[in-house]
Tab-separated table of C-alpha atoms in Angstrom:
chain	number	residue	atom	x	y	z
W	14	UNK	CA	26.980	1.349	11.647
W	15	UNK	CA	23.749	2.887	12.967
W	16	UNK	CA	22.819	2.265	16.590
W	17	UNK	CA	19.056	1.895	16.250
W	18	UNK	CA	18.591	2.199	20.011
W	19	UNK	CA	19.425	5.868	19.551
W	20	UNK	CA	17.168	6.363	16.532
W	21	UNK	CA	14.239	8.689	17.233
W	22	UNK	CA	11.174	9.040	15.019
W	23	UNK	CA	9.198	12.264	15.300
W	24	UNK	CA	5.699	11.154	14.319
W	25	UNK	CA	2.859	13.350	13.015
W	26	UNK	CA	0.275	14.945	15.271
W	27	UNK	CA	-1.746	12.203	16.936
W	28	UNK	CA	-5.124	13.646	16.059
W	29	UNK	CA	-4.200	14.033	12.410
W	30	UNK	CA	-6.232	12.307	9.746
W	31	UNK	CA	-6.246	8.489	10.093
W	32	UNK	CA	-3.247	8.495	12.457
W	33	UNK	CA	-4.566	5.781	14.768
W	34	UNK	CA	-5.789	3.580	11.934
W	35	UNK	CA	-2.758	3.647	9.656
W	36	UNK	CA	0.298	5.662	10.678
W	37	UNK	CA	0.856	4.587	14.277
W	38	UNK	CA	0.357	0.826	13.621
W	39	UNK	CA	2.877	1.091	10.781
W	40	UNK	CA	5.375	2.762	13.101
W	41	UNK	CA	4.806	0.143	15.808
W	42	UNK	CA	5.636	-2.607	13.315
W	43	UNK	CA	9.175	-1.177	13.218
W	44	UNK	CA	9.717	-1.527	16.966
W	45	UNK	CA	11.629	-4.226	18.821
W	46	UNK	CA	8.675	-4.772	21.142
W	47	UNK	CA	6.359	-5.701	18.250
W	48	UNK	CA	8.887	-7.301	15.919
W	49	UNK	CA	11.873	-8.709	17.880
W	50	UNK	CA	13.481	-10.273	14.786
W	51	UNK	CA	13.628	-7.018	12.850
W	52	UNK	CA	17.341	-6.230	12.340
W	53	UNK	CA	16.742	-2.484	12.429
W	54	UNK	CA	14.046	-2.352	15.115
W	55	UNK	CA	13.757	0.774	17.250
W	56	UNK	CA	12.474	1.318	20.776
W	57	UNK	CA	8.759	2.000	21.121
W	58	UNK	CA	9.512	4.918	23.445
W	59	UNK	CA	11.567	6.492	20.665
W	60	UNK	CA	8.433	7.152	18.604
W	61	UNK	CA	7.466	10.638	19.687
W	62	UNK	CA	4.284	12.380	18.577
W	63	UNK	CA	4.773	16.119	18.349
W	64	UNK	CA	1.664	16.893	20.381
W	65	UNK	CA	2.322	14.126	22.923
W	66	UNK	CA	5.359	15.592	24.613
W	67	UNK	CA	8.240	17.842	23.740
W	68	UNK	CA	10.881	16.326	21.473
W	69	UNK	CA	14.065	15.343	23.327
W	70	UNK	CA	16.023	18.442	22.376
W	71	UNK	CA	19.224	17.220	23.990
W	72	UNK	CA	19.188	14.066	21.864
W	73	UNK	CA	18.399	16.034	18.732
W	74	UNK	CA	21.164	18.546	19.354
W	75	UNK	CA	23.852	15.867	19.536
W	76	UNK	CA	22.493	13.839	16.615
W	77	UNK	CA	25.055	12.899	13.982
W	78	UNK	CA	22.455	12.480	11.257
W	79	UNK	CA	18.944	13.827	10.812
W	80	UNK	CA	16.688	12.203	8.219
W	81	UNK	CA	13.790	14.336	6.996
W	82	UNK	CA	11.549	12.620	4.423
W	83	UNK	CA	9.735	14.773	1.892
W	84	UNK	CA	6.962	14.051	-0.560
W	85	UNK	CA	7.872	10.952	-2.591
W	86	UNK	CA	7.567	12.819	-5.876
W	87	UNK	CA	10.541	14.965	-4.872
W	88	UNK	CA	12.749	12.019	-3.968
W	89	UNK	CA	12.390	9.598	-6.845
W	90	UNK	CA	16.002	8.445	-6.784
W	91	UNK	CA	16.138	7.777	-3.051
W	92	UNK	CA	12.658	6.263	-2.999
W	93	UNK	CA	13.566	3.727	-5.677
W	94	UNK	CA	16.816	2.856	-3.908
W	95	UNK	CA	14.942	2.286	-0.640
W	96	UNK	CA	12.298	0.105	-2.288
W	97	UNK	CA	14.935	-1.973	-4.058
W	98	UNK	CA	16.802	-2.450	-0.777
W	99	UNK	CA	13.647	-3.621	1.025
W	100	UNK	CA	12.648	-5.878	-1.867
W	101	UNK	CA	16.013	-7.616	-1.889
W	102	UNK	CA	16.352	-7.678	1.909
W	103	UNK	CA	13.009	-9.431	2.461
W	104	UNK	CA	12.993	-11.579	-0.677
W	105	UNK	CA	12.633	-15.258	0.223
W	106	UNK	CA	13.507	-17.708	-2.546
W	107	UNK	CA	11.599	-20.412	-0.655
W	108	UNK	CA	8.407	-18.353	-0.354
W	109	UNK	CA	5.290	-20.417	-1.049
W	110	UNK	CA	1.875	-19.267	-2.159
W	111	UNK	CA	2.895	-16.572	-4.605
W	112	UNK	CA	1.180	-15.964	-7.927
W	113	UNK	CA	1.882	-13.947	-11.049
W	114	UNK	CA	-1.615	-12.433	-10.716
W	115	UNK	CA	-2.654	-10.891	-7.386
W	116	UNK	CA	-5.950	-9.333	-6.327
W	117	UNK	CA	-5.671	-7.140	-3.209
W	118	UNK	CA	-9.155	-7.206	-1.702
W	119	UNK	CA	-10.622	-4.368	0.365
W	120	UNK	CA	-13.494	-6.559	1.588
W	121	UNK	CA	-12.282	-6.192	5.179
W	122	UNK	CA	-11.956	-2.427	4.926
W	123	UNK	CA	-14.416	-0.057	6.557
W	124	UNK	CA	-14.943	1.853	3.314
W	125	UNK	CA	-14.414	1.862	-0.450
W	126	UNK	CA	-14.976	-1.804	-1.148
W	127	UNK	CA	-16.857	-3.613	-3.914
W	128	UNK	CA	-20.523	-4.252	-3.227
W	129	UNK	CA	-20.360	-7.287	-5.551
W	130	UNK	CA	-17.054	-8.578	-4.165
W	131	UNK	CA	-18.035	-12.282	-4.216
W	132	UNK	CA	-19.052	-12.195	-7.867
W	133	UNK	CA	-15.933	-10.243	-8.784
W	134	UNK	CA	-13.571	-12.562	-6.897
W	135	UNK	CA	-15.142	-15.618	-8.495
W	136	UNK	CA	-14.463	-14.135	-11.932
W	137	UNK	CA	-10.845	-13.269	-11.150
W	138	UNK	CA	-9.976	-16.536	-9.430
W	139	UNK	CA	-11.807	-19.065	-11.611
W	140	UNK	CA	-11.340	-17.489	-15.033
W	141	UNK	CA	-8.233	-15.303	-14.807
W	142	UNK	CA	-6.120	-17.179	-12.273
W	143	UNK	CA	-5.818	-14.391	-9.699
W	144	UNK	CA	-4.891	-15.114	-6.088
W	145	UNK	CA	-6.799	-13.002	-3.549
W	146	UNK	CA	-4.924	-11.581	-0.578
W	147	UNK	CA	-5.939	-9.346	2.315
W	148	UNK	CA	-3.214	-6.931	3.371
W	149	UNK	CA	-4.637	-6.861	6.914
W	150	UNK	CA	-3.610	-10.514	7.327
W	151	UNK	CA	-0.109	-10.382	5.824
W	152	UNK	CA	3.127	-9.225	7.408
W	153	UNK	CA	5.506	-6.861	5.635
W	154	UNK	CA	7.892	-9.574	4.458
W	155	UNK	CA	5.124	-11.626	2.846
W	156	UNK	CA	3.675	-8.524	1.182
W	157	UNK	CA	6.967	-7.918	-0.566
W	158	UNK	CA	7.276	-11.558	-1.602
W	159	UNK	CA	3.765	-11.603	-3.055
W	160	UNK	CA	4.159	-8.325	-4.922
W	161	UNK	CA	7.696	-8.845	-6.201
W	162	UNK	CA	6.561	-12.073	-7.909
W	163	UNK	CA	3.368	-10.665	-9.417
W	164	UNK	CA	3.209	-9.605	-13.044
W	165	UNK	CA	-0.338	-8.269	-12.660
W	166	UNK	CA	-1.812	-6.719	-9.513
W	167	UNK	CA	-5.396	-5.539	-9.218
W	168	UNK	CA	-7.079	-3.589	-6.446
W	169	UNK	CA	-9.390	-0.704	-5.722
W	170	UNK	CA	-7.426	2.494	-6.221
W	171	UNK	CA	-6.044	4.326	-3.194
W	172	UNK	CA	-3.357	3.404	-0.697
W	173	UNK	CA	-3.594	-0.242	-1.820
W	174	UNK	CA	-2.195	0.803	-5.178
W	175	UNK	CA	0.954	2.140	-3.513
W	176	UNK	CA	1.791	-1.468	-2.633
W	177	UNK	CA	2.460	-1.873	-6.340
W	178	UNK	CA	5.770	-0.125	-5.753
W	179	UNK	CA	7.230	-3.492	-4.746
W	180	UNK	CA	6.384	-5.054	-8.111
W	181	UNK	CA	9.165	-5.470	-10.622
W	182	UNK	CA	9.481	-2.855	-13.337
W	183	UNK	CA	7.256	-3.673	-16.302
W	184	UNK	CA	4.402	-5.092	-14.222
W	185	UNK	CA	0.767	-4.170	-14.749
W	186	UNK	CA	-1.098	-2.306	-12.008
W	187	UNK	CA	-4.856	-2.473	-12.560
W	188	UNK	CA	-6.871	-0.070	-10.408
W	189	UNK	CA	-10.645	0.019	-9.972
W	190	UNK	CA	-11.550	3.638	-9.332
W	191	UNK	CA	-14.231	6.289	-9.288
W	192	UNK	CA	-14.115	8.889	-12.032
W	193	UNK	CA	-13.097	11.737	-9.699
W	194	UNK	CA	-10.433	9.862	-7.756
W	195	UNK	CA	-7.112	11.509	-6.938
W	196	UNK	CA	-4.149	10.665	-9.166
W	197	UNK	CA	-0.944	8.930	-8.048
W	198	UNK	CA	2.055	9.003	-10.421
W	199	UNK	CA	3.042	5.385	-9.751
W	200	UNK	CA	3.730	4.682	-13.420
W	201	UNK	CA	6.265	7.485	-13.785
W	202	UNK	CA	7.861	6.776	-10.394
W	203	UNK	CA	8.047	2.982	-10.323
W	204	UNK	CA	8.141	1.993	-13.990
W	205	UNK	CA	4.872	0.072	-13.676
W	206	UNK	CA	2.082	0.242	-16.240
W	207	UNK	CA	-0.892	1.909	-14.524
W	208	UNK	CA	-4.192	0.634	-15.957
W	209	UNK	CA	-7.366	2.244	-14.534
W	210	UNK	CA	-10.890	0.832	-14.752
W	211	UNK	CA	-13.622	3.320	-13.843
W	212	UNK	CA	-16.458	1.853	-11.765
W	213	UNK	CA	-19.819	3.227	-10.669
W	214	UNK	CA	-20.129	4.680	-7.166
W	215	UNK	CA	-22.744	3.094	-4.906
W	216	UNK	CA	-24.331	5.107	-2.073
W	217	UNK	CA	-22.090	8.170	-2.556
W	218	UNK	CA	-20.686	9.746	0.610
W	219	UNK	CA	-18.967	13.101	0.812
W	220	UNK	CA	-15.900	13.104	3.039
W	221	UNK	CA	-14.202	15.905	4.921
W	222	UNK	CA	-10.911	15.797	6.785
W	223	UNK	CA	-8.129	18.203	7.713
W	224	UNK	CA	-7.394	18.941	4.055
W	225	UNK	CA	-11.004	19.825	3.292
W	226	UNK	CA	-13.579	18.109	1.106
W	227	UNK	CA	-12.011	15.187	-0.774
W	228	UNK	CA	-15.151	14.331	-2.737
W	229	UNK	CA	-17.234	11.179	-2.917
W	230	UNK	CA	-14.511	8.777	-4.058
W	231	UNK	CA	-12.799	8.464	-0.669
W	232	UNK	CA	-15.535	6.739	1.361
W	233	UNK	CA	-18.016	5.523	-1.255
W	234	UNK	CA	-18.247	1.883	-2.290
W	235	UNK	CA	-17.941	0.737	-5.895
W	236	UNK	CA	-19.778	-1.632	-8.200
W	237	UNK	CA	-17.725	-3.697	-10.659
W	238	UNK	CA	-19.668	-4.248	-13.879
W	239	UNK	CA	-18.428	-7.718	-14.866
W	240	UNK	CA	-18.846	-7.497	-18.685
W	241	UNK	CA	-17.142	-4.093	-18.680
W	242	UNK	CA	-14.334	-5.378	-16.444
W	243	UNK	CA	-13.684	-8.247	-18.856
W	244	UNK	CA	-13.693	-5.848	-21.793
W	245	UNK	CA	-11.089	-3.652	-20.093
W	246	UNK	CA	-8.908	-6.603	-19.059
W	247	UNK	CA	-8.866	-7.749	-22.676
W	248	UNK	CA	-7.860	-4.276	-23.859
W	249	UNK	CA	-5.023	-4.376	-21.307
W	250	UNK	CA	-3.914	-7.761	-22.709
W	251	UNK	CA	-4.840	-9.663	-19.557
W	252	UNK	CA	-6.400	-12.797	-20.977
W	253	UNK	CA	-8.306	-15.609	-19.218
W	254	UNK	CA	-6.263	-18.601	-18.082
W	255	UNK	CA	-8.920	-21.050	-19.260
């Protein structure tokens, strides 16, 4: 039995790319202070950034187990086991509000959203029966319950697409993307059918971060051409509900 009070997380460098926006909030969600009901919550003080202070060498030297995650592509077996554990652990048979078609909107994001979001949402919701959700408003448990029930998920490509990992094998992951967007092997890792739809970039912006120039896809907004979207959905065998 693991004593989570003694669990220490060595976090990335605090000034690394998008740390404050994404990584640290995700780590805080695992703490007892922010989520008292979490059965495996850790102490907030046990999250140590490597440039914040020196790691507690004494604690590390007497550690019984050290867990060092690598890139997900090198740990397919363990990644799938972990996802299945979380999916079953948080699954709520009484969960309300789920849908077999989910649209993950980026309308509340600071970048890479659809400039014609309202028109696009109206199409998905009224004609194709999609339910729109905003990940910023949903806790981790509800995310898993939404995604594990969905047969089709649609979103703008990027980190949102990695949420598709909690879908059941055989699901369809539709991703709106720019032509030059980076590739994620979610189909080969998670057994989900990855179905891209290329959209036009609006007001292209070049982006640089610690890894260098990532191109225009990262920060530029997209335009969803409705007739083309419907054509692609039909080719992917996603038919209207009406």
